[in-house]
Structure formats: structure tokens, C-alpha cells
Coordinates of C-alpha atoms in Angstrom, one line a residue:
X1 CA -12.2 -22.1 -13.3
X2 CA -9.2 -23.8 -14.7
X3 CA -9.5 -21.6 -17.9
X4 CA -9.9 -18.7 -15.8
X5 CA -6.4 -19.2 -14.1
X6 CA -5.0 -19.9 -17.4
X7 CA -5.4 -16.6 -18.3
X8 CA -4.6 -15.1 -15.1
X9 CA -1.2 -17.1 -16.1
X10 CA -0.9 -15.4 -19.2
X11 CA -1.1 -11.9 -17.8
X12 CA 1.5 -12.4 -15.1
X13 CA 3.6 -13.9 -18.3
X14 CA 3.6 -10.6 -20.0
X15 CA 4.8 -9.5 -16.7
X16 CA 7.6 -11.7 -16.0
X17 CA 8.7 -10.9 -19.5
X18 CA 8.7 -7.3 -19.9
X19 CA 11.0 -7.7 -16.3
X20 CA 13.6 -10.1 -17.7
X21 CA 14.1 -7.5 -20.6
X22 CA 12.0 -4.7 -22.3
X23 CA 10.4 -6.0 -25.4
X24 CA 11.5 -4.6 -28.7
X25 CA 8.8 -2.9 -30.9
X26 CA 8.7 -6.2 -32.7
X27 CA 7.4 -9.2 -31.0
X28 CA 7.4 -12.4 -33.1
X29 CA 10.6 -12.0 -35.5
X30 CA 10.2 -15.6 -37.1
X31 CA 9.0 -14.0 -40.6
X32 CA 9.5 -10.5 -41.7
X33 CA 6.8 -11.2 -44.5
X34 CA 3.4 -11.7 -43.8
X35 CA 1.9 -14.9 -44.8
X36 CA -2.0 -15.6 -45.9
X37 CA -4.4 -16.8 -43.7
X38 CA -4.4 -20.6 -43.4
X39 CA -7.1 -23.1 -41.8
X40 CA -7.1 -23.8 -38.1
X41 CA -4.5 -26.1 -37.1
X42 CA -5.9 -29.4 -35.9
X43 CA -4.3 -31.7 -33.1
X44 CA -3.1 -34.9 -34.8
X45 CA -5.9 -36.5 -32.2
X46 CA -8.7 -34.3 -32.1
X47 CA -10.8 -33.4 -35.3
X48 CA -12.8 -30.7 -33.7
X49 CA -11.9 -26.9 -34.8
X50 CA -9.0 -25.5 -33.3
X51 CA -10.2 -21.5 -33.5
X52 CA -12.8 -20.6 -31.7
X53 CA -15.8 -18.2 -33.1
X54 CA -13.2 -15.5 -32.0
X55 CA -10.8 -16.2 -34.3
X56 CA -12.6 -17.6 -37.1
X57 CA -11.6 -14.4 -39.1
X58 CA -7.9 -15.5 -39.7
X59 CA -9.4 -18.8 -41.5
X60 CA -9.7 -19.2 -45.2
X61 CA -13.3 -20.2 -46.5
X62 CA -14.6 -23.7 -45.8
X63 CA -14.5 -23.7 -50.0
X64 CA -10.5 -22.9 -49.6
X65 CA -10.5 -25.5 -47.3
X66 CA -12.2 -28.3 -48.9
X67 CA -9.7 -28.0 -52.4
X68 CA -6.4 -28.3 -50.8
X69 CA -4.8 -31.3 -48.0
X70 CA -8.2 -32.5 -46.0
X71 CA -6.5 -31.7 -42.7
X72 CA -3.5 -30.7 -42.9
X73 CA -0.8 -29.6 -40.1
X74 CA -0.2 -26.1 -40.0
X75 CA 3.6 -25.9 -39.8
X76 CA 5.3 -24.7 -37.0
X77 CA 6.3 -21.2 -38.7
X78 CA 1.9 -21.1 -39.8
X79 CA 1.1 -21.3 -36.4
X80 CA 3.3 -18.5 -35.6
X81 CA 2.3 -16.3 -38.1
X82 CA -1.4 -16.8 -36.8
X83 CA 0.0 -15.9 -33.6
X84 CA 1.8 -12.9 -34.8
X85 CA -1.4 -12.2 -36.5
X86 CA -3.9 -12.5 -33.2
X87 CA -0.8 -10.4 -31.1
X88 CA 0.4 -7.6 -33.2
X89 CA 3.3 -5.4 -32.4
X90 CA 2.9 -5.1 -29.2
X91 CA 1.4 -7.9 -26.7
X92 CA 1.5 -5.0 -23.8
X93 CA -1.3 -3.2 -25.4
X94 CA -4.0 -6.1 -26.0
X95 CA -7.7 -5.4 -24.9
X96 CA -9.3 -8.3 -23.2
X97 CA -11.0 -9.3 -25.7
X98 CA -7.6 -9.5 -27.9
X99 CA -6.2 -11.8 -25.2
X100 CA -9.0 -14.1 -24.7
X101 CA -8.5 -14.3 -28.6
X102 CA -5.3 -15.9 -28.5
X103 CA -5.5 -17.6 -25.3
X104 CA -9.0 -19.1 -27.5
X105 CA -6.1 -19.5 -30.2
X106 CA -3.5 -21.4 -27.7
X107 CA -5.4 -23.0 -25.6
X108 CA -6.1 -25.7 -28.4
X109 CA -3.0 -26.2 -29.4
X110 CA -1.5 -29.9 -28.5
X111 CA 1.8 -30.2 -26.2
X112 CA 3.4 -31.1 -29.8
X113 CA 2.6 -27.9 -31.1
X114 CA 3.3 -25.6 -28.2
X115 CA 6.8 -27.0 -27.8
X116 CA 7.7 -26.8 -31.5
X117 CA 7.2 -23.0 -31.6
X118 CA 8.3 -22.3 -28.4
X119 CA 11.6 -24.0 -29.3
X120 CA 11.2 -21.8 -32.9
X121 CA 10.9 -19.2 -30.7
X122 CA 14.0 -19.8 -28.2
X123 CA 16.1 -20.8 -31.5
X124 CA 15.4 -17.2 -33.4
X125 CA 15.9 -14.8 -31.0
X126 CA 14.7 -15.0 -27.4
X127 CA 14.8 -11.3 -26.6
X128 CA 12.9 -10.4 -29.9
X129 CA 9.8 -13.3 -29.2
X130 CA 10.5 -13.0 -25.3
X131 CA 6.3 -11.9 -24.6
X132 CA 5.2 -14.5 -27.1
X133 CA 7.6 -17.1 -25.6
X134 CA 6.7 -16.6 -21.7
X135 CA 2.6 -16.1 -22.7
X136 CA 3.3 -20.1 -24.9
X137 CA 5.5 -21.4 -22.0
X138 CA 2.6 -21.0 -19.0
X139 CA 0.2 -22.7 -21.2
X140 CA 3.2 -25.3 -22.0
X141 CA 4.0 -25.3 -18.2
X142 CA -0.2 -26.3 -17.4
X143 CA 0.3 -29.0 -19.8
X144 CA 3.5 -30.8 -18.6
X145 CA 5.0 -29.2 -15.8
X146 CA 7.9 -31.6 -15.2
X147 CA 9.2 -31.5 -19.1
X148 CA 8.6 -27.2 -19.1
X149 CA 11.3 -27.3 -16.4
X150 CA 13.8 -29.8 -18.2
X151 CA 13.2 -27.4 -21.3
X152 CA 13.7 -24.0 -19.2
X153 CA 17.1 -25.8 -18.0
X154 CA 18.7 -27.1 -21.6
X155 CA 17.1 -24.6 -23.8
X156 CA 17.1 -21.4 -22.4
X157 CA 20.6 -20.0 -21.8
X158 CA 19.6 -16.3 -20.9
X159 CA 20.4 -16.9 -17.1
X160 CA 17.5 -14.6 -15.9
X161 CA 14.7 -16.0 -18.5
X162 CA 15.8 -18.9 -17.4
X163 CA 15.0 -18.5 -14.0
X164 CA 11.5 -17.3 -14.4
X165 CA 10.6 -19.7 -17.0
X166 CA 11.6 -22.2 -13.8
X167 CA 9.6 -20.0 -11.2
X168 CA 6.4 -20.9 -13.7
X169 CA 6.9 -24.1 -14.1
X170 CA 7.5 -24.6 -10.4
X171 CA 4.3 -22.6 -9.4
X172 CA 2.2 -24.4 -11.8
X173 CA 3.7 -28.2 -10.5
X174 CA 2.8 -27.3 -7.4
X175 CA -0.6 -26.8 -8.4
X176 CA -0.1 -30.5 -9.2
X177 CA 2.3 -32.4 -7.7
X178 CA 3.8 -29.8 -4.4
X179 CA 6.5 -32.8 -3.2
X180 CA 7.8 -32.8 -7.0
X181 CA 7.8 -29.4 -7.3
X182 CA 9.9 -29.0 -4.2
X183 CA 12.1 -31.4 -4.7
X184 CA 12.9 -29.8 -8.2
X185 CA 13.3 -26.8 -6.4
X186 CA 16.0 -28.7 -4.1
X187 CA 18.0 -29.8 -7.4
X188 CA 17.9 -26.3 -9.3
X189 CA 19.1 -24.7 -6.4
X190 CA 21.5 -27.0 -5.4
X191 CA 23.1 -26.7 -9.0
X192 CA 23.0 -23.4 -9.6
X193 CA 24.4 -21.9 -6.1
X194 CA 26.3 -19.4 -8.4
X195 CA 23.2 -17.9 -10.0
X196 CA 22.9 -14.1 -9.8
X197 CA 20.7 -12.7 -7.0
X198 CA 17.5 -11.5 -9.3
X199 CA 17.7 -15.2 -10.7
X200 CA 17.8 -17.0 -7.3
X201 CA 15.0 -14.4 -6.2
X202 CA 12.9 -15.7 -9.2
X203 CA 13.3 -19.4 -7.9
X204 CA 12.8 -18.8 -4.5
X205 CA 9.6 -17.1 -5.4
X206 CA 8.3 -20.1 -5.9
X207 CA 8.6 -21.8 -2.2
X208 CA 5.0 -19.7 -1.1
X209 CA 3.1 -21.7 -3.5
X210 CA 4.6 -24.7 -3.1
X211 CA 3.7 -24.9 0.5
X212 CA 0.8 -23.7 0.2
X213 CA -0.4 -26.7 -1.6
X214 CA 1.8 -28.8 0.0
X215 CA 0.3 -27.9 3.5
X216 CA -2.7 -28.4 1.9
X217 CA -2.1 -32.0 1.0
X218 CA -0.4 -32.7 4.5
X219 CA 0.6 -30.2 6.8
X220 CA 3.1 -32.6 8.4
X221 CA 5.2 -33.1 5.1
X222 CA 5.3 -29.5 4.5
X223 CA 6.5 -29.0 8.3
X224 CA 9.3 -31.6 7.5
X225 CA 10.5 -29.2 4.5
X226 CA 10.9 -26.6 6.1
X227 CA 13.2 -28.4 8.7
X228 CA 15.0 -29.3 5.8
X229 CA 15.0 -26.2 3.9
X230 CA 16.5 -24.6 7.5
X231 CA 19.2 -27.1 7.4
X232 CA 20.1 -26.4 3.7
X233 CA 20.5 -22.8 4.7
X234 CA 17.3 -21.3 2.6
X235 CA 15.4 -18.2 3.7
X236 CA 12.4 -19.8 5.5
X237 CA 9.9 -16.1 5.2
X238 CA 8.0 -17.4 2.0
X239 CA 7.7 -20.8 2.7
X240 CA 5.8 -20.1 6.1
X241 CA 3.9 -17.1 3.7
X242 CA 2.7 -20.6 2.4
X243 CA 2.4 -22.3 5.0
X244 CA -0.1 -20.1 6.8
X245 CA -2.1 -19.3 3.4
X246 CA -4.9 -22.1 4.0
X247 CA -5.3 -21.5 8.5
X248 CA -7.8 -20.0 9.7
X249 CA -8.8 -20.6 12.9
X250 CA -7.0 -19.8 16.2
X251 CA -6.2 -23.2 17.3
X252 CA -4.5 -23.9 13.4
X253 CA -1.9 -20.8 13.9
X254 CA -1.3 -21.9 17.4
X255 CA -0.6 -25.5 16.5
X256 CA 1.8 -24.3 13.6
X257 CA 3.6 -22.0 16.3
X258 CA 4.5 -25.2 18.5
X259 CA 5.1 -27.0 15.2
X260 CA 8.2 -24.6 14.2
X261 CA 9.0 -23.8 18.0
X262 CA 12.3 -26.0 17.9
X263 CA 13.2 -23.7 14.7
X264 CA 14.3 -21.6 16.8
X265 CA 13.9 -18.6 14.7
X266 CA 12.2 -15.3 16.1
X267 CA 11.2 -14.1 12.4
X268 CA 9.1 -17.3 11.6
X269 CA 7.6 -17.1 15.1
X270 CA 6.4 -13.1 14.2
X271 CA 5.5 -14.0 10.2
X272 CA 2.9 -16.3 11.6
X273 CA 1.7 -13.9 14.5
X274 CA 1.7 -11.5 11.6
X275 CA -0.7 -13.5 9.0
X276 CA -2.5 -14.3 11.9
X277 CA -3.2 -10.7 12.9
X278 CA -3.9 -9.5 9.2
X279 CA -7.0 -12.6 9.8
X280 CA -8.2 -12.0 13.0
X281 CA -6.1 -8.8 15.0
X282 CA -8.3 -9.3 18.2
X283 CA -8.2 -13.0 18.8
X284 CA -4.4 -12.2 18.1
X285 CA -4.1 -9.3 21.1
X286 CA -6.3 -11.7 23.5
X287 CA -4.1 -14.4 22.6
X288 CA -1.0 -12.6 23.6
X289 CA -2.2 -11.4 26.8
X290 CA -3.8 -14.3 27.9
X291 CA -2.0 -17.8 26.8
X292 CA 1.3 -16.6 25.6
X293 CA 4.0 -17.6 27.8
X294 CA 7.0 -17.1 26.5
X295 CA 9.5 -14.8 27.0
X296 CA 9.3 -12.4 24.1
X297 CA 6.0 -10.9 25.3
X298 CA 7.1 -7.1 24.1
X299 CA 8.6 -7.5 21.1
X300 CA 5.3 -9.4 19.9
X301 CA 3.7 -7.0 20.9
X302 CA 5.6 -4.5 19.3
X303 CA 5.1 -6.7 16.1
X304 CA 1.5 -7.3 16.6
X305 CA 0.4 -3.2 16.9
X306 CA 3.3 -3.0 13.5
X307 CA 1.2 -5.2 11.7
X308 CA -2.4 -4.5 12.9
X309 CA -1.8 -0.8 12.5
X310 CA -0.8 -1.4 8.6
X311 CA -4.8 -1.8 8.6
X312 CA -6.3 0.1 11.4
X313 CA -4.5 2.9 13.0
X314 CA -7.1 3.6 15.7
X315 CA -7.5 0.2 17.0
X316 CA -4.2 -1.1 17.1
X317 CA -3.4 2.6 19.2
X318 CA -5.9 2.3 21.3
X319 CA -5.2 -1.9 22.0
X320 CA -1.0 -0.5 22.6
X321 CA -2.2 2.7 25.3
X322 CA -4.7 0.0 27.3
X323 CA -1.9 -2.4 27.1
X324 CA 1.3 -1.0 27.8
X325 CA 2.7 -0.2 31.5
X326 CA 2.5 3.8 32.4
X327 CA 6.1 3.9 32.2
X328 CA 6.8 2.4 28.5
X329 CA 3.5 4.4 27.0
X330 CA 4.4 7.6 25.9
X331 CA 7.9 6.1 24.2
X332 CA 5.6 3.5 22.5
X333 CA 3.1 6.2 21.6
X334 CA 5.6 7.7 20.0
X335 CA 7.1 5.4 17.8
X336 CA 3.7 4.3 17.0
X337 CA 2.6 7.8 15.6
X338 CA 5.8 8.0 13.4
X339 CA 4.6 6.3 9.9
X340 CA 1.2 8.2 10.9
X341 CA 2.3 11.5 11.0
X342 CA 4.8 11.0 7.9
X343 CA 1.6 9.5 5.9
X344 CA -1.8 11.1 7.4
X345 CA -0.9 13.9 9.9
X346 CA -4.4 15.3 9.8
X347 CA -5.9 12.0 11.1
X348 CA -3.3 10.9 13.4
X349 CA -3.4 14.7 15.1
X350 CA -7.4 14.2 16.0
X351 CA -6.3 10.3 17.4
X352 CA -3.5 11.8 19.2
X353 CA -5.4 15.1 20.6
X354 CA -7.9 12.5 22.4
X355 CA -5.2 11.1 24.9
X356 CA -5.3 11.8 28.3
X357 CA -2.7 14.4 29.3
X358 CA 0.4 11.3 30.7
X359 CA 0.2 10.6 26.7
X360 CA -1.0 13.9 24.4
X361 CA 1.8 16.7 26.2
X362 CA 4.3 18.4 25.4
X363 CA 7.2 15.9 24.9
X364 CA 5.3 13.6 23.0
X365 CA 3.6 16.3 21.1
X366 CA 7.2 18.1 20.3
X367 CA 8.7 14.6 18.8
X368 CA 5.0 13.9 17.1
X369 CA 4.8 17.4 14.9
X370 CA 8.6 17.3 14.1
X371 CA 8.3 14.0 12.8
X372 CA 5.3 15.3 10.6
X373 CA 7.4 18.2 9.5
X374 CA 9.7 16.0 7.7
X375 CA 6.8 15.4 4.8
X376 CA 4.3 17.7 5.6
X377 CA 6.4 20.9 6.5
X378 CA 2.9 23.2 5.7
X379 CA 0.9 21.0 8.0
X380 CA 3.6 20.9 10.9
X381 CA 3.9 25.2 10.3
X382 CA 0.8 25.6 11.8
X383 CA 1.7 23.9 14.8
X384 CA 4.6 25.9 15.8
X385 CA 2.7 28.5 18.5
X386 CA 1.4 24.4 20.5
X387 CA 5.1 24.2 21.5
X388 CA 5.8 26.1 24.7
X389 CA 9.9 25.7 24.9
X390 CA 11.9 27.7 22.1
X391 CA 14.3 24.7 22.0
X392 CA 11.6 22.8 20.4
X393 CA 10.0 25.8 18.4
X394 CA 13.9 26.0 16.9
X395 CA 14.1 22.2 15.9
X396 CA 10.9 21.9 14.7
X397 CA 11.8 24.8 12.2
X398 CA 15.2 23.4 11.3
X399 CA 12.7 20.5 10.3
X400 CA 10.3 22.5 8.6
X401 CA 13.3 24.1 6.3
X402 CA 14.6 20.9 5.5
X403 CA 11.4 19.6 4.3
X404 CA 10.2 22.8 2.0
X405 CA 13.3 22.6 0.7
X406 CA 12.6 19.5 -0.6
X407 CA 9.6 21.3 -1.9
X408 CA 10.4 24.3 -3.3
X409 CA 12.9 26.5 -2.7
X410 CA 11.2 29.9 -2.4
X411 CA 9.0 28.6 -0.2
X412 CA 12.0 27.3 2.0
X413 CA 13.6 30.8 1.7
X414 CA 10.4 32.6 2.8
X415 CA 10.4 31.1 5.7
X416 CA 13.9 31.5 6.8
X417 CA 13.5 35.2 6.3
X418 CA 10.2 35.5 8.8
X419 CA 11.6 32.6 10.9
X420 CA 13.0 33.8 14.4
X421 CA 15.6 31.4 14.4
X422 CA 16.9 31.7 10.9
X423 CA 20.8 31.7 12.2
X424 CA 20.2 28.5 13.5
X425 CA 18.7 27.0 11.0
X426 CA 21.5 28.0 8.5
X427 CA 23.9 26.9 11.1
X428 CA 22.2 23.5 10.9
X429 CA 21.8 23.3 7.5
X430 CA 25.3 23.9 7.0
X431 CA 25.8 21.0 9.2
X432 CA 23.2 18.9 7.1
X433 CA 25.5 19.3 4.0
X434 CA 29.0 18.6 5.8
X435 CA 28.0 15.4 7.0
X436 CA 26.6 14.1 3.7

């Protein structure tokens, strides 16, 4: 298993390095000539083979072997060439079976080793070896978390590689130790309050893990951070991400929800209703109805259907119309259909068309196939004779312009020559491009 995250490691390294900067056509630019094949590099305290049977093709003969040094270290530039020799041009284009090759390949070499090429890689020329670098410095950052960050800090002065070379290291001491990774977190931040916003996004990145684990260890600690982390003026969204990664029943989200309560802060209060709902929507809407008693009942609600409906449009309509007082339903029912008709007007049409008549009529039906127009001007076309006032008939078209022209403009100018109200809808459009 831990092998298996190793390499999930190394993929989300390529990742974070083709972000900080595109990677030139050359990855590893510590030679420009090719050296021969030399033996597998050997930790100083471990006599086994360092290349597995899937690299045993970039290894000399055992005869080759046997008539020079018994043993001898690979330098620091040998090891990269074999690394330059198991990546190739370009690291973005390895099979699996190429990348489980060199993580074979890296995976045995000692914290010695990995830190003398990354810093040969750091010292000639960090944009250049950037893939090669991030892919060395997640294995680095599994085998000594702690001195990966001091590294990241006085080695690295690219401001940006910097800071995910920090998120890594972070992430994986939190894996280990979550109260030393946060507190690490405390310092960087604290001394780098001037860092641009992608960089401090990198670092923050790193709270969800780290209290994840650290809740895991001891939920009470983890609560304590984020007190602190509230005083200190951080975000608090990703820590509670974290801090809800590991609950599962309903007694666990309610207990962290009295937990935070003296927070005072509505968005931690709705994150947690919202993991809660992506685990378990109905507990979440009987929960609500039943034992909430607070005084924010609508706008969790509100929430609630937001979030539920991001997985289930039926249900979550169907929980808001049984739910919501006659007199707030066919406003809520239409906000609700908004995203629906923009996304799937087809489905959301045959939910719709199954309301009773104080939901599915004319008002809502008007402000349902006008906000379908917007993306789906063909769909909301054939809808135009279902609209019994000519005031609607004329906005919807003014809508359906404005989206085919979006589309294709000879379809847009077809319609406004067979469209009744095509006055209007230049007058509007006219409008449309003033006000931009």
C-alpha cells in the first residue's frame, strides 16, 4: 500500500510541475552527452541490487562488473544519467510501465543519494530538470519530511516551486507527524505573509490533509487548531474539508457542529451540513426538520437542496416542494430549476411538467424556458407556442437571439427575420451592446 501511494505521489508531482512552469523539450540538462551504462548504484548500507528486473537493461554485464571497483558508488551525475536514461525527453508521456520503471529505479535510492541529485538538479537549472526534480523530491519528502521542507526553504528560490515543493512536504508530514506538520505550516506562513497569492494557495492546500490526520489522531487537538487558525486570520473552508474527511455517522457531524458553534461562522456551519449531505442527504433533511433549532432554518435549507441537488436533481426537488411553505414554493422552485435548465433542460422539463398546477404554470414556466434559452436557445424554440402572454413570448425571443448568436450567426438572423417581434429584439439588442 505504501508503494502504491508512492506512486500516486509521483503522478501528482508531474502535475505540480508542469503548473509551476511548462517543461522545456529537455528534461534533465545535467549532461548534453550521453554516458554508458554503469552498474546499479548500491546504498552505502545495503548490498542487495538497487535496479529491479525492470531496469536491469541499463546495467553492464555481471563480467563488466566483476573487473572494475567491487561496489562502487555511482556518482551523483551516473545516477542522473540513468535517470535521464529511464525518463527520456519528456516525463509527460511515460506509460505505466515506464513509471513504475523509474519509481523501481528511485525507490532504492538512499536519502544520501536522493538529496545529492536533487540539489544537482536545483543547482543546474531548476526550470530545465523541474519534472525530474518534483518526481525525486516526493520520494525525498516520504523519506524525511521535516529536512525536504528546510531544503524547499534554503534551496529553492523560484518563489512558486518553492511553495509546492512545501505543499508536498507538508502533505506527506502529515501523513506522519499532523501537529508538526501544522505547526510548520504556522512558521511558513507566518514568514512569508508577502508571498504571492498562487504561492500562499499552494501552502494552504495543505491544511485538508493535515486535519484530516490530525482529527484522526485526536479530534480535540485538531478542534483547538482551528480556534487558532481563526484567531490568526486563516481561511478555515479546507481545514474543516479535513476535518469532516474521517465522520461518518450522524451523531459525529452533529457533535463537530456544537464543537465549532462558538466560531461563529455561518460558512463552517454549512461546509459541514454540506459533507454531511454528500454522505448521507436524508438523515441530513430529517435532521434539519426535526432537531435543528437554530435560527437559520432556511438558508440551510437553501444550502442543503444546493448541495444534494449537485447529485440528485429529483430528490432534492421533490424533498424542497414537500418542505417549503405554499407561499415561498414556486420562488424556490424556481431558483432551483435554474442550473437544471441551463445544464439538462430535457430532464428538468419532464420533473417540472409533473408539478401540481400552484408550481408547473405559467409564471414559473415563463422564468423556467427563458432561463433554458440562454444555453439551449433550439430547445427553449420549441417552447414558444406554451406561453400564453406576448410579453413573455417577446422576452423569451430576445433570449433566444442572444443565445444563437452565441451560436451561429445565421441561425440568429433566421430567426429574427420569421420572429414576430424582431423590432424588439433589435431594440434590445442594441441595448445589450450599450451597456457593455
Amino acid at each position: 500500500m505504501k508503494n502504491l501511494i508512492w506512486i500516486v505521489c509521483v503522478l501528482l508531482a508531474f502535475t505540480a510541475g508542469y503548473f509551476v512552469n511548462h517543461f522545456s523539450s529537455e528534461t534533465l540538462s545535467l549532461d548534453a552527452q550521453p554516458q554508458a551504462p554503469i552498474s546499479a548504484p548500491k546504498d552505502a548500507t545495503d548490498n542487495n541490487s538497487f535496479v529491479t528486473s525492470n531496469t536491469t537493461a541499463l546495467a553492464p554485464s555481471t563480467n563488466t562488473v566483476e573487473s572494475e571497483n567491487d561496489a562502487r558508488a555511482p556518482t551523483t551525475d551516473e545516477i542522473a544519467q540513468q535517470l535521464k536514461a529511464l525518463i527520456g525527453s519528456n516525463p509527460m508521456a511515460l506509460t505505466f510501465s515506464e513509471m513504475a520503471n523509474f519509481y523501481s529505479f528511485v525507490g532504492e535510492l538512499s536519502e544520501v543519494q536522493l538529496l545529492a541529485v536533487i540539489q544537482e538538479l536545483s543547482n543546474t537549472g531548476v526550470k530545465e530538470n523541474q519534472s525530474a526534480l518534483m518526481m525525486l523530491f516526493s520520494r525525498y519528502t516520504e523519506i524525511n519530511a521535516a529536512a525536504a521542507i528546510d531544503f524547499a526553504k534554503t534551496e529553492i528560490g523560484d518563489e512558486r516551486l518553492q511553495s509546492a515543493m512545501l505543499n508536498i512536504s507538508l502533505i506527506s508530514l502529515a501523513q506522519q507527524d499532523p501537529l508538526a506538520s501544522y505547526d510548520h505550516f504556522i512558521r511558513l506562513t507566518d514568514a512569508q505573509q508577502n508571498i504571492a497569492r498562487a504561492s500562499n494557495m499552494h501552502l494552504t492546500g495543505s491544511l485538508m490533509p493535515i486535519f484530516s490526520s490530525l482529527a484522526k489522531q485526536d479530534l480535540s487537538l485538531a478542534i483547538d487548531k482551528l480556534y487558532e487558525l481563526n484567531k490568526l486570520g486563516h481561511k478555515l473552508m479546507l481545514p474543516m474539508w479535513g476535518l469532516t474527511q474521517n465522520l461518518k455517522s450522524k451523531q459525529e457531524f452533529v457533535d463537530l457542529l456544537t464543537l465549532t458553534k462558538s466560531l461563529d461562522n455561518h460558512e463552517i456551519e454549512e461546509g459541514i451540513i454540506s459533507n454531511w449531505t454528500r454522505h448521507n442527504p436524508e438523515e441530513v433533511g430529517a435532521w434539519l426538520l426535526e432537531d435543528y433549532d437554530g435560527e437559520r432554518l432556511e438558508q440551510l435549507k437553501d444550502n442543503f437542496i444546493l448541495t444534494w441537488a449537485s447529485n440528485d436533481r429529483e430528490n432534492s426537488g421533490n424533498w424542497l416542494i414537500d418542505n417549503t411553505a405554499p407561499d415561498k414554493v414556486q420562488r424556490k422552485v424556481v431558483n432551483f430549476l435554474r442550473s437544471w435548465a441551463w445544464d439538462e433542460p430535457k430532464a428538468a422539463m419532464r420533473w417540472f411538467s409533473k408539478q401540481p398546477n400552484a408550481i408547473y404554470n405559467q409564471k414559473t414556466f415563463a422564468e423556467f424556458i427563458n432561463d433554458a434559452a440562454s444555453s439551449n436557445p433550439q430547445f427553449a424554440m420549441n417552447y414558444m407556442s406554451y406561453l400564453d402572454s406576448k410579453k413573455d413570448q417577446q422576452r423569451l425571443s430576445e433570449t433566444i437571439y442572444q443565445g444563437l448568436k452565441r451560436k451561429s450567426t445565421q441561425q440568429a438572423k433566421d430567426f429574427l427575420e420569421q420572429s414576430p417581434f424582431k423590432d424588439e429584439i433589435l431594440e434590445f439588442d442594441e441595448y445589450l451592446k450599450k451597456s457593455l
